[in-house]
Amino acid sequence: MRAWLGNAALVGFFLATLALFGLLAPNFATASNFEDLMSGFSFVAILAMGQAFPILLKGIDLSIGATLALAGMIAFDLSLIAHWPGYFILPVVLAAATLAGIVNGLLIVYLRLQPFIATLASLAAYRGLVYLISGRQLVPSLSTTPISDSWILGLDTDFDVGSALGISAFVKLPWVPLSFFVMLLLLAALWALLDRTKFGRDVYAVGGNAEAARLAGIPVGRRVIACYGVCGFCAGVAALTLIARLTTATEALGVGTELTAIAAAVIGGVSLSGGVGGVFGPAIGAFLLGAVLLGLTLLGISQYVQQILTGAILLIAVGSDRALAVRRRNRLAANLAPPAPAGGHG
Amino acid sequence: MIATFAPVARRLAPHALVLAILLFIAAFSFLQPAFLKPENLIGILRQVSLIGIMAVCMTFVIMTGGVDLSVGPVLAISGLAAFFTLEAGWPLPIGIAAGIAVGVAVGLANGFLIAAFGLPPIIVTLAMLSIVRGTALIAGGPDLHAIRGHDSYTFIGAGSLWGIPMPIFLFGAVAAAVIFLQFATPLGVRVAAIGDNERAARLSGHRVWATKLVIYALSSAGAAFAGIIQTTQVHTAAATYGEFGTELDVIAAVVLGGTSLSGGHGSAARTVLGVLFLGVINSGMNILNVPIDSQLIAKGVLIAAALAAAERAKH
């Protein structure tokens, strides 16, 4: 219930941001701007939802940018060098990205590395792997060849929702990119996973107190590995939507996106102290960041100022999260404290 | 056989990093004798000096369970600050002081947000990374600013004394200063106490917030100093220096030195060893012409392996 209220506040803030920019920025409240928002930030939302899983466990995954590039490059190689059909490429790419995430989990569980260090090391290793398998360098002539597989490019289709609903005569709705629907589908699946299954309850238990969870009989190690696998899977999905839009993959794809994804997850109310949050918040957080960046661009504010404001938004988000946590703790302490004796202080 | 081996292994465990460095030096010089040439060894030290200064100065932050992701942009903005001050006709010491002061200001802001509001260091310094980079780009734009006619300024990074480049002396001086801070001043004790048990440190009367202000300021000051040295080495200042990934290299050097991200354990002296380890590996792979992709993979594997081994040795 409380999580639901937090999400409602976040959605309210998101809508207020949209309304504010709609009033201030020319061309913000237009169909094409919302098309930009949906096609440009759906993959950030997907990454942020994935990132929520390690953070729920009090961990972090710094390697998702490199995983994204790795998944993209595998798709590039399989399509342009091996000439595999797209319906084979998609599952293979997703499996590879999931495996990359699982390896992170194994490093954390079996080598007892801290998540920050394990994923920092795998960030370097995966990025190196991207250069190693780069089809652009193995076959230089391919570096200017776009991916033309219809299954992969099919991910970049746009749907005219307005016409489909028969209301385009009254209001001009944005065309919705398939990546947005993929994001929604993933959101529904991950929400169900966290909220409706035993696995999800275990994740919250492990994030809240790993030792207590272990004593309660939850297989903590397996849950941790699975969560990093989910995070890798999301990076794979994000990679596919991204290369479909770019029709190519580069070695530098996704550099720095891990920090954006972490920021979106934190803005979306996933607490770095573990066990608090969901996947709906991170998705909204990503689009909130996107709306602010697009709105500021339309207002003609320089990219440099936008960086400053992005940092400020992050500080405000984590500050309010902290304030909520303190209030929650105080209320808990007040409930647990023995009733004050009559005539006591206060 | 095994029975005689175990005590030796236990005796050697604390020196594993030194042994690993010597082992890699031996291996690289066996494969490529040019590795042992004095020019190459000095080159290694010169190359690691900037990362080294930042790593030594960040050690205390990591010992308290924190992290500083904002060092890359601080490096850039401090170089710019020094450049603009010198361009405006101020004397050299003022220029350097301006650069360091900008860094210290960022560090104090980090420390304040972390200590006063209890915000997570990774997010605060991530936000600061964005804020400082944006500010640097507003101040300096995307261009390179050439530094001309400041011979004593360029001496800091590009000069050499008795055939040894200045940055090596500066790295040595900073390392010595931080090691002194750790072992001969109350600050070292306070940092260890916070890392061990922050609540206990607070309850026993330490002003935890003051210590945090100091250590985040120190971390940023190190980055600022590195930024000044870098601008003098390449004779230009730019808002884009200290690109993404710098902070991760610095953190890797600190944790390789045995400082634990969960706080408590750590030493600035061992951070120097971590820096040298990374430097030897990088230089050796360069001299053997290992391609960049395999270098990255090897670096990742080595970091994971070294830390896993350290973790294993503790249990």
XYZ file of C-alpha atoms in Angstrom:
661
model
C 0.000 0.000 0.000
C 2.722 2.429 0.947
C 4.729 1.544 -2.172
C 1.598 2.254 -4.177
C 1.338 5.705 -2.600
C 5.000 6.405 -3.395
C 4.368 5.502 -7.012
C 1.291 7.727 -7.098
C 3.390 10.648 -5.842
C 5.997 9.927 -8.498
C 3.367 9.774 -11.256
C 1.912 13.027 -9.947
C 5.336 14.632 -10.094
C 5.847 13.249 -13.612
C 2.497 14.655 -14.797
C 3.261 18.000 -13.162
C 6.601 18.075 -14.989
C 4.842 17.325 -18.280
C 2.263 20.058 -17.586
C 4.959 22.570 -16.654
C 6.971 21.988 -19.817
C 3.752 21.877 -21.841
C 3.032 25.433 -20.679
C 6.606 26.758 -20.909
C 8.265 24.996 -23.801
C 7.078 25.519 -27.363
C 6.355 22.251 -29.183
C 6.588 20.187 -25.980
C 2.932 19.112 -25.929
C 3.069 17.742 -29.460
C 2.713 14.254 -30.827
C 6.216 14.246 -32.311
C 7.836 15.235 -29.033
C 6.123 12.356 -27.263
C 7.275 10.054 -30.048
C 10.834 11.220 -29.300
C 10.315 10.635 -25.589
C 8.969 7.111 -26.100
C 11.516 6.012 -28.697
C 14.460 7.704 -26.991
C 13.868 6.624 -23.410
C 12.110 3.243 -23.550
C 15.493 1.524 -23.497
C 16.574 3.617 -20.502
C 13.386 2.525 -18.738
C 14.155 -1.122 -19.567
C 17.698 -0.769 -18.184
C 16.408 0.965 -15.054
C 13.855 -1.798 -14.399
C 16.639 -4.357 -14.691
C 18.916 -2.330 -12.444
C 16.166 -2.312 -9.802
C 16.788 -6.011 -9.122
C 20.433 -5.764 -7.952
C 19.640 -2.576 -6.042
C 16.726 -4.302 -4.292
C 19.367 -6.747 -3.016
C 21.524 -3.888 -1.717
C 23.815 -4.496 -4.697
C 24.524 -2.639 -7.902
C 25.326 -3.558 -11.497
C 27.884 -1.284 -13.140
C 28.343 -3.616 -16.100
C 25.009 -3.149 -17.907
C 26.429 -0.600 -20.371
C 29.087 -3.109 -21.396
C 26.545 -5.956 -21.411
C 24.361 -3.859 -23.704
C 27.280 -3.300 -26.085
C 28.165 -6.999 -25.958
C 24.600 -8.045 -26.785
C 24.468 -5.490 -29.599
C 27.761 -6.671 -31.073
C 26.683 -10.334 -30.927
C 23.547 -9.422 -32.877
C 25.688 -7.455 -35.364
C 28.068 -10.403 -35.903
C 25.355 -13.049 -36.151
C 23.366 -10.980 -38.607
C 26.085 -9.564 -40.865
C 28.875 -12.168 -40.639
C 27.087 -15.432 -39.866
C 23.917 -14.408 -41.755
C 21.698 -16.054 -39.182
C 17.994 -15.364 -39.491
C 16.597 -12.876 -36.980
C 14.326 -15.358 -35.193
C 17.476 -17.227 -34.069
C 19.456 -14.088 -33.304
C 16.936 -12.572 -30.881
C 16.867 -15.493 -28.391
C 20.627 -16.047 -28.657
C 21.345 -12.390 -27.888
C 18.964 -12.411 -24.930
C 20.534 -15.628 -23.628
C 24.037 -14.174 -23.935
C 23.069 -11.005 -22.065
C 21.358 -13.063 -19.350
C 24.498 -15.191 -19.065
C 26.612 -12.034 -18.671
C 24.365 -11.056 -15.767
C 24.517 -14.536 -14.250
C 28.330 -14.426 -14.355
C 28.140 -11.232 -12.271
C 25.951 -13.075 -9.788
C 28.375 -16.015 -9.644
C 31.292 -13.656 -8.975
C 29.348 -12.068 -6.132
C 28.074 -15.279 -4.563
C 30.937 -17.731 -5.042
C 33.973 -15.429 -5.041
C 32.342 -13.260 -2.338
C 33.184 -10.101 -4.280
C 31.307 -6.942 -3.489
C 28.779 -6.150 -6.239
C 30.451 -2.816 -6.963
C 33.842 -4.497 -7.525
C 32.544 -7.599 -9.295
C 30.586 -5.579 -11.827
C 33.417 -3.047 -12.148
C 35.722 -5.913 -13.153
C 33.147 -7.402 -15.516
C 32.521 -3.934 -16.985
C 36.162 -3.930 -18.150
C 36.066 -7.579 -19.232
C 32.779 -7.328 -21.194
C 33.876 -4.113 -22.891
C 37.111 -5.872 -23.874
C 35.055 -8.776 -25.214
C 33.066 -6.317 -27.336
C 36.278 -5.081 -28.981
C 37.472 -8.670 -29.384
C 34.376 -9.842 -31.273
C 33.702 -6.550 -33.019
C 32.546 -7.392 -36.541
C 33.560 -3.860 -37.524
C 37.192 -4.783 -36.936
C 37.102 -8.444 -37.979
C 35.573 -7.500 -41.325
C 36.311 -3.790 -41.867
C 34.116 -3.598 -44.957
C 31.089 -4.332 -42.775
C 31.548 -1.238 -40.646
C 29.347 0.819 -42.940
C 26.846 -1.952 -43.683
C 23.567 -1.483 -41.837
C 21.757 -4.431 -40.268
C 18.932 -5.303 -42.619
C 17.384 -8.322 -40.904
C 13.631 -7.820 -40.867
C 13.208 -9.455 -37.443
C 15.647 -7.086 -35.771
C 14.551 -3.985 -37.659
C 10.961 -4.986 -36.974
C 11.591 -3.874 -33.387
C 11.740 -0.320 -34.663
C 8.186 -0.305 -36.024
C 5.824 2.475 -34.999
C 2.125 2.017 -34.493
C -0.501 4.594 -35.296
C -2.544 4.025 -32.165
C -4.805 6.981 -32.916
C -6.048 5.513 -36.193
C -6.361 2.047 -34.725
C -8.660 3.387 -32.033
C -10.543 5.455 -34.591
C -10.028 8.712 -32.741
C -7.352 10.255 -34.961
C -9.997 12.492 -36.463
C -10.461 14.239 -33.127
C -7.001 14.312 -31.601
C -3.510 13.825 -33.031
C -1.953 11.028 -31.013
C 1.739 10.156 -31.245
C 2.764 7.029 -33.143
C 3.907 4.567 -30.518
C 7.201 2.739 -31.171
C 7.270 -1.023 -30.619
C 10.080 -0.526 -28.095
C 7.558 1.237 -25.855
C 5.233 -1.771 -25.993
C 8.198 -4.061 -25.298
C 8.928 -1.898 -22.272
C 5.292 -2.172 -21.108
C 5.303 -5.934 -21.584
C 8.531 -6.270 -19.619
C 7.151 -3.965 -16.940
C 4.088 -6.168 -16.526
C 6.155 -9.353 -16.441
C 8.706 -8.036 -13.940
C 5.996 -6.499 -11.784
C 4.214 -9.850 -11.633
C 7.523 -11.541 -10.847
C 8.226 -9.217 -7.926
C 4.720 -8.807 -6.612
C 2.950 -12.059 -7.296
C 5.514 -14.848 -6.918
C 7.457 -16.436 -4.124
C 10.619 -15.403 -5.971
C 9.621 -11.757 -5.609
C 8.933 -12.087 -1.882
C 12.313 -13.781 -1.474
C 14.023 -10.886 -3.249
C 12.513 -8.363 -0.828
C 13.423 -10.580 2.108
C 17.042 -10.960 0.979
C 17.301 -7.218 0.297
C 15.824 -6.359 3.678
C 18.077 -8.673 5.666
C 20.120 -11.320 3.896
C 21.064 -13.159 7.087
C 17.460 -13.365 8.290
C 16.418 -14.548 4.835
C 19.065 -17.271 4.927
C 17.897 -18.423 8.339
C 14.321 -18.481 7.045
C 15.427 -21.030 4.480
C 15.559 -18.822 1.417
C 18.304 -19.890 -1.024
C 19.982 -16.472 -0.905
C 22.799 -17.281 -3.350
C 20.433 -18.550 -6.052
C 18.188 -15.501 -5.671
C 21.169 -13.149 -5.999
C 22.386 -14.909 -9.151
C 18.874 -14.834 -10.626
C 18.494 -11.108 -9.942
C 21.733 -10.285 -11.758
C 20.511 -12.557 -14.558
C 17.298 -10.512 -14.825
C 19.392 -7.354 -14.960
C 21.505 -8.810 -17.789
C 18.361 -9.941 -19.632
C 16.989 -6.388 -19.497
C 20.286 -5.074 -20.879
C 19.875 -7.554 -23.736
C 16.330 -6.356 -24.487
C 17.529 -2.755 -24.359
C 20.383 -3.611 -26.745
C 17.967 -5.114 -29.282
C 15.656 -2.084 -29.284
C 18.686 0.200 -29.554
C 20.384 -1.535 -32.496
C 17.024 -1.801 -34.265
C 16.798 1.980 -34.097
C 20.465 2.612 -35.030
C 20.596 -0.313 -37.562
C 24.138 -0.969 -36.344
C 26.199 -1.680 -33.230
C 29.374 0.101 -32.162
C 32.063 -0.764 -29.648
C 31.207 2.295 -27.557
C 27.468 1.550 -27.398
C 26.023 2.226 -23.960
C 29.086 3.822 -22.341
C 27.868 5.473 -19.143
C 24.277 4.182 -19.404
C 24.720 2.262 -16.139
C 24.859 5.563 -14.286
C 21.719 6.855 -16.038
C 19.931 3.602 -15.219
C 21.002 3.761 -11.569
C 19.846 7.377 -11.419
C 16.452 6.476 -12.942
C 16.033 3.586 -10.493
C 16.859 5.801 -7.510
C 14.557 8.560 -8.756
C 11.944 5.803 -9.074
C 12.161 5.130 -5.365
C 14.369 2.019 -5.287
C 16.370 2.435 -2.111
C 20.109 1.746 -2.183
C 19.798 0.348 1.338
C 17.923 -2.598 -0.167
C 14.496 -4.193 0.023
C 12.463 -1.119 -0.938
C 11.115 -0.316 -4.403
C 9.695 -1.942 -7.500
C 9.908 -1.792 -11.277
C 7.139 0.737 -11.960
C 9.055 3.560 -10.247
C 12.277 3.101 -12.270
C 10.296 3.135 -15.542
C 8.622 6.414 -14.550
C 11.989 7.691 -13.320
C 13.529 7.077 -16.758
C 10.730 8.917 -18.577
C 10.851 11.713 -15.999
C 14.556 12.200 -16.753
C 13.731 12.016 -20.458
C 10.901 14.551 -20.229
C 13.111 16.985 -18.330
C 15.968 16.645 -20.825
C 13.670 17.018 -23.872
C 11.807 19.906 -22.255
C 15.007 21.757 -21.416
C 16.287 21.214 -24.955
C 13.060 22.671 -26.376
C 13.441 25.642 -24.028
C 16.833 26.226 -25.658
C 18.772 25.536 -22.477
C 22.318 24.367 -23.171
C 23.248 20.730 -22.810
C 25.773 21.721 -20.149
C 23.115 23.234 -17.901
C 21.052 20.091 -18.440
C 23.880 18.012 -16.962
C 23.871 20.223 -13.893
C 20.104 19.921 -13.561
C 20.218 16.144 -14.001
C 22.608 15.984 -11.066
C 20.388 18.264 -9.023
C 17.303 16.137 -9.755
C 19.192 13.061 -8.629
C 20.171 14.768 -5.371
C 16.579 15.858 -4.739
C 15.279 12.347 -5.457
C 17.738 10.626 -3.147
C 17.208 13.322 -0.519
C 13.451 12.816 -0.462
C 13.961 9.045 -0.432
C 16.188 9.466 2.595
C 13.654 11.712 4.332
C 10.962 9.058 3.774
C 13.236 6.342 5.137
C 13.995 8.353 8.278
C 10.294 8.978 8.849
C 9.550 5.292 8.338
C 12.213 4.331 10.863
C 11.028 6.864 13.413
C 7.450 5.627 13.093
C 8.631 2.063 13.518
C 10.670 3.026 16.573
C 7.681 4.870 18.024
C 5.510 1.784 17.542
C 8.059 -0.519 19.128
C 8.899 1.725 22.085
C 7.230 0.771 25.368
C 4.435 3.145 26.388
C 5.855 6.117 28.232
C 5.249 5.956 31.996
C 2.882 8.580 33.342
C 4.698 11.657 34.584
C 7.686 10.910 32.340
C 9.415 13.560 30.355
C 7.630 15.186 27.401
C 54.926 -31.300 1.962
C 51.571 -29.557 2.277
C 52.092 -29.254 6.011
C 55.290 -27.287 5.480
C 53.684 -25.232 2.740
C 50.733 -23.932 4.741
C 52.673 -21.833 7.307
C 54.814 -20.364 4.528
C 51.688 -19.420 2.609
C 50.225 -17.805 5.723
C 53.451 -15.897 6.320
C 53.516 -14.712 2.714
C 49.812 -13.811 2.397
C 50.197 -10.194 3.608
C 52.891 -9.644 0.976
C 50.932 -11.263 -1.840
C 50.598 -7.985 -3.741
C 54.335 -7.266 -3.612
C 55.041 -10.831 -4.734
C 52.517 -10.505 -7.556
C 54.146 -7.266 -8.732
C 57.622 -8.875 -8.679
C 56.263 -11.954 -10.427
C 54.729 -9.904 -13.224
C 57.896 -7.807 -13.573
C 59.930 -11.036 -13.851
C 57.519 -12.510 -16.382
C 57.375 -9.359 -18.523
C 61.153 -8.894 -18.519
C 61.620 -12.558 -19.448
C 59.274 -12.133 -22.402
C 60.629 -8.722 -23.372
C 63.992 -7.687 -21.851
C 63.329 -4.047 -22.780
C 60.786 -4.012 -19.959
C 63.564 -3.685 -17.359
C 65.217 -0.674 -19.021
C 65.325 2.317 -16.647
C 63.415 4.466 -19.163
C 60.560 1.973 -19.173
C 60.448 1.675 -15.378
C 60.458 5.468 -15.032
C 57.807 5.594 -17.730
C 55.594 3.269 -15.691
C 55.910 5.495 -12.626
C 55.214 8.616 -14.673
C 52.125 7.043 -16.224
C 50.632 5.956 -12.901
C 51.404 9.172 -11.038
C 48.091 10.924 -11.791
C 45.889 7.913 -11.021
C 48.181 7.270 -8.051
C 47.691 10.710 -6.527
C 43.906 10.361 -6.867
C 43.904 6.796 -5.506
C 45.988 7.617 -2.447
C 43.740 10.563 -1.670
C 40.565 8.484 -2.112
C 41.733 5.698 0.196
C 40.213 7.271 3.329
C 36.841 7.714 1.612
C 36.737 4.041 0.675
C 37.916 3.039 4.161
C 34.768 4.624 5.589
C 32.607 2.588 3.205
C 32.129 5.486 0.807
C 33.203 6.094 -2.759
C 33.976 9.195 -4.829
C 32.769 9.006 -8.426
C 33.261 12.726 -9.062
C 37.074 12.770 -9.424
C 37.103 12.814 -13.240
C 35.221 16.105 -13.696
C 37.031 17.617 -10.685
C 40.296 16.911 -12.468
C 38.977 18.802 -15.495
C 37.481 21.796 -13.683
C 40.547 22.325 -11.493
C 42.831 22.399 -14.507
C 40.518 24.971 -16.065
C 40.428 27.054 -12.883
C 44.220 27.149 -12.724
C 44.375 27.997 -16.416
C 41.897 30.886 -16.182
C 43.601 32.314 -13.110
C 46.992 32.281 -14.835
C 45.460 33.701 -18.034
C 44.071 36.589 -15.980
C 47.636 37.485 -15.040
C 47.780 36.157 -11.488
C 51.056 34.663 -10.255
C 51.670 30.910 -10.294
C 50.950 30.075 -6.614
C 47.565 31.794 -6.863
C 46.774 29.781 -9.989
C 47.566 26.493 -8.302
C 45.690 27.534 -5.171
C 42.638 28.410 -7.277
C 42.661 24.979 -8.890
C 43.012 23.165 -5.568
C 40.384 25.420 -3.971
C 37.796 24.498 -6.612
C 38.497 20.836 -5.931
C 38.251 21.262 -2.172
C 34.945 23.113 -2.605
C 33.462 20.205 -4.558
C 34.762 17.763 -1.943
C 33.257 19.793 0.892
C 29.919 19.811 -0.929
C 30.130 16.010 -1.303
C 31.082 15.561 2.331
C 28.372 17.927 3.529
C 25.583 16.170 1.607
C 26.824 12.762 2.757
C 27.492 13.634 6.396
C 24.666 16.059 7.121
C 21.820 14.230 5.369
C 23.093 10.669 5.460
C 22.757 10.337 1.678
C 24.472 7.398 -0.056
C 27.964 8.461 -1.262
C 27.643 6.681 -4.600
C 24.573 8.729 -5.578
C 25.821 12.038 -4.161
C 29.130 11.800 -6.006
C 27.359 10.521 -9.130
C 25.139 13.610 -9.078
C 28.220 15.741 -8.433
C 29.947 14.096 -11.411
C 27.128 15.394 -13.595
C 26.995 18.822 -11.947
C 30.740 19.466 -12.032
C 31.092 18.249 -15.621
C 28.264 20.551 -16.696
C 29.841 23.481 -14.853
C 33.256 22.756 -16.374
C 31.723 22.684 -19.848
C 29.932 25.985 -19.269
C 33.164 27.552 -18.037
C 35.521 26.099 -20.605
C 33.359 25.049 -23.530
C 34.269 21.985 -25.554
C 37.627 23.405 -26.751
C 41.199 22.870 -25.663
C 42.808 25.918 -24.050
C 46.502 26.153 -24.836
C 48.797 27.237 -21.995
C 51.592 29.487 -23.264
C 54.350 31.440 -21.607
C 54.160 29.900 -18.126
C 57.454 28.027 -17.953
C 57.422 27.429 -14.224
C 53.822 26.183 -14.487
C 54.598 23.648 -17.209
C 57.615 22.505 -15.165
C 55.199 20.957 -12.632
C 54.090 18.278 -15.036
C 56.529 18.299 -17.919
C 59.801 19.112 -16.141
C 62.226 16.668 -14.602
C 64.813 16.646 -11.849
C 67.960 14.480 -12.045
C 66.396 12.715 -15.026
C 63.234 11.809 -13.143
C 59.980 13.469 -14.236
C 58.367 15.827 -11.716
C 55.000 13.972 -11.497
C 56.833 11.035 -9.882
C 58.188 13.292 -7.133
C 54.747 14.798 -6.657
C 53.123 11.357 -6.431
C 55.750 10.363 -3.888
C 55.177 13.517 -1.874
C 51.393 13.130 -1.848
C 51.667 9.456 -0.918
C 54.089 10.276 1.908
C 51.782 13.027 3.180
C 48.700 10.789 3.198
C 50.595 7.911 4.818
C 51.747 10.404 7.468
C 48.114 11.514 7.952
C 47.059 7.927 8.424
C 49.708 6.791 10.877
C 50.770 9.912 12.734
C 47.607 11.979 13.141
C 44.249 11.405 14.838
C 42.600 11.539 11.404
C 43.893 8.045 10.587
C 42.373 6.647 13.767
C 39.055 8.411 13.196
C 38.814 7.123 9.620
C 39.480 3.552 10.759
C 36.931 3.930 13.571
C 34.214 5.164 11.194
C 34.946 2.382 8.733
C 34.848 -0.234 11.444
C 31.629 0.875 13.089
C 30.263 4.299 12.287
C 27.618 4.204 14.978
C 30.137 3.276 17.661
C 32.434 6.067 16.490
C 29.601 8.578 16.750
C 28.470 7.322 20.146
C 32.001 7.505 21.521
C 32.060 11.202 20.781
C 33.859 11.442 17.447
C 32.591 14.201 15.240
C 31.939 11.865 12.343
C 30.607 14.611 10.091
C 33.786 16.670 10.465
C 35.967 13.704 9.544
C 33.781 13.010 6.507
C 34.080 16.620 5.350
C 37.864 16.355 5.594
C 38.211 13.040 3.750
C 35.915 13.972 0.857
C 37.755 17.282 0.573
C 41.045 15.359 0.521
C 39.779 13.049 -2.222
C 38.716 15.999 -4.376
C 41.918 17.907 -3.608
C 43.876 14.921 -4.922
C 41.845 14.978 -8.129
C 42.365 18.748 -8.387
C 46.121 18.353 -7.990
C 46.145 15.601 -10.632
C 44.161 17.927 -12.898
C 46.753 20.687 -12.529
C 49.578 18.261 -13.287
C 47.730 16.963 -16.328
C 47.171 20.439 -17.787
C 50.890 21.145 -17.428
C 51.835 17.812 -18.992
C 49.784 18.316 -22.138
C 50.040 22.134 -22.149
C 46.278 22.459 -22.478
C 43.281 22.631 -20.202
C 39.884 21.263 -21.268
C 36.515 20.569 -19.695
C 36.494 17.070 -21.175
C 39.598 15.738 -19.363
C 39.212 12.962 -16.801
C 36.770 11.217 -19.111
C 34.305 8.600 -17.916
C 36.184 5.601 -16.530
C 38.874 7.581 -14.696
C 37.047 7.174 -11.398
C 36.730 3.440 -11.946
C 40.481 3.085 -12.549
C 41.153 5.010 -9.359
C 38.735 2.879 -7.326
C 40.222 -0.302 -8.800
C 43.704 0.787 -7.678
C 42.465 1.462 -4.135
C 40.645 -1.837 -3.720
C 43.525 -3.785 -5.276
C 45.623 -2.309 -2.488
C 43.411 -4.198 -0.082
C 41.108 -1.390 1.055
C 37.677 -2.910 1.459
C 34.601 -1.174 0.036
C 32.661 -2.387 3.047
C 34.875 -0.150 5.147
C 37.259 -0.604 8.015
C 40.402 -2.044 6.511
C 42.795 -0.158 4.364
C 46.047 1.644 4.082
C 47.315 4.423 1.875
C 50.690 2.693 1.579
C 49.079 -0.418 0.155
C 47.099 1.737 -2.273
C 50.481 2.744 -3.723
C 51.144 -0.959 -4.294
C 47.753 -1.345 -5.995
C 48.635 1.574 -8.269
C 52.022 0.037 -9.112
C 50.385 -3.344 -9.791
C 47.996 -1.814 -12.340
C 50.861 0.227 -13.818
C 53.102 -2.813 -14.285
C 50.268 -4.808 -15.859
C 49.328 -1.986 -18.257
C 52.902 -1.280 -19.270
C 53.805 -4.950 -19.649
C 50.825 -5.646 -21.883
C 51.640 -2.554 -23.945
C 55.255 -3.551 -24.398
C 54.179 -7.079 -25.423
C 51.774 -5.523 -27.950
C 48.728 -7.132 -26.370
C 45.702 -5.673 -28.187
C 43.424 -3.340 -26.244
C 40.543 -5.832 -26.133
C 42.596 -8.530 -24.415
C 44.072 -5.863 -22.105
C 40.593 -4.885 -20.911
C 39.560 -8.508 -20.416
C 42.802 -9.310 -18.581
C 42.367 -6.253 -16.353
C 38.840 -7.298 -15.417
C 39.877 -10.892 -14.733
C 42.924 -9.816 -12.700
C 40.915 -7.427 -10.527
C 38.305 -10.111 -9.824
C 40.943 -12.789 -9.203
C 43.122 -10.635 -6.933
C 40.176 -9.587 -4.774
C 38.704 -13.068 -4.651
C 42.088 -14.368 -3.489
C 42.279 -11.641 -0.841
C 38.766 -12.540 0.323
C 39.707 -16.202 0.492
C 42.857 -15.428 2.513
C 40.747 -13.701 5.170
C 38.659 -16.778 5.926
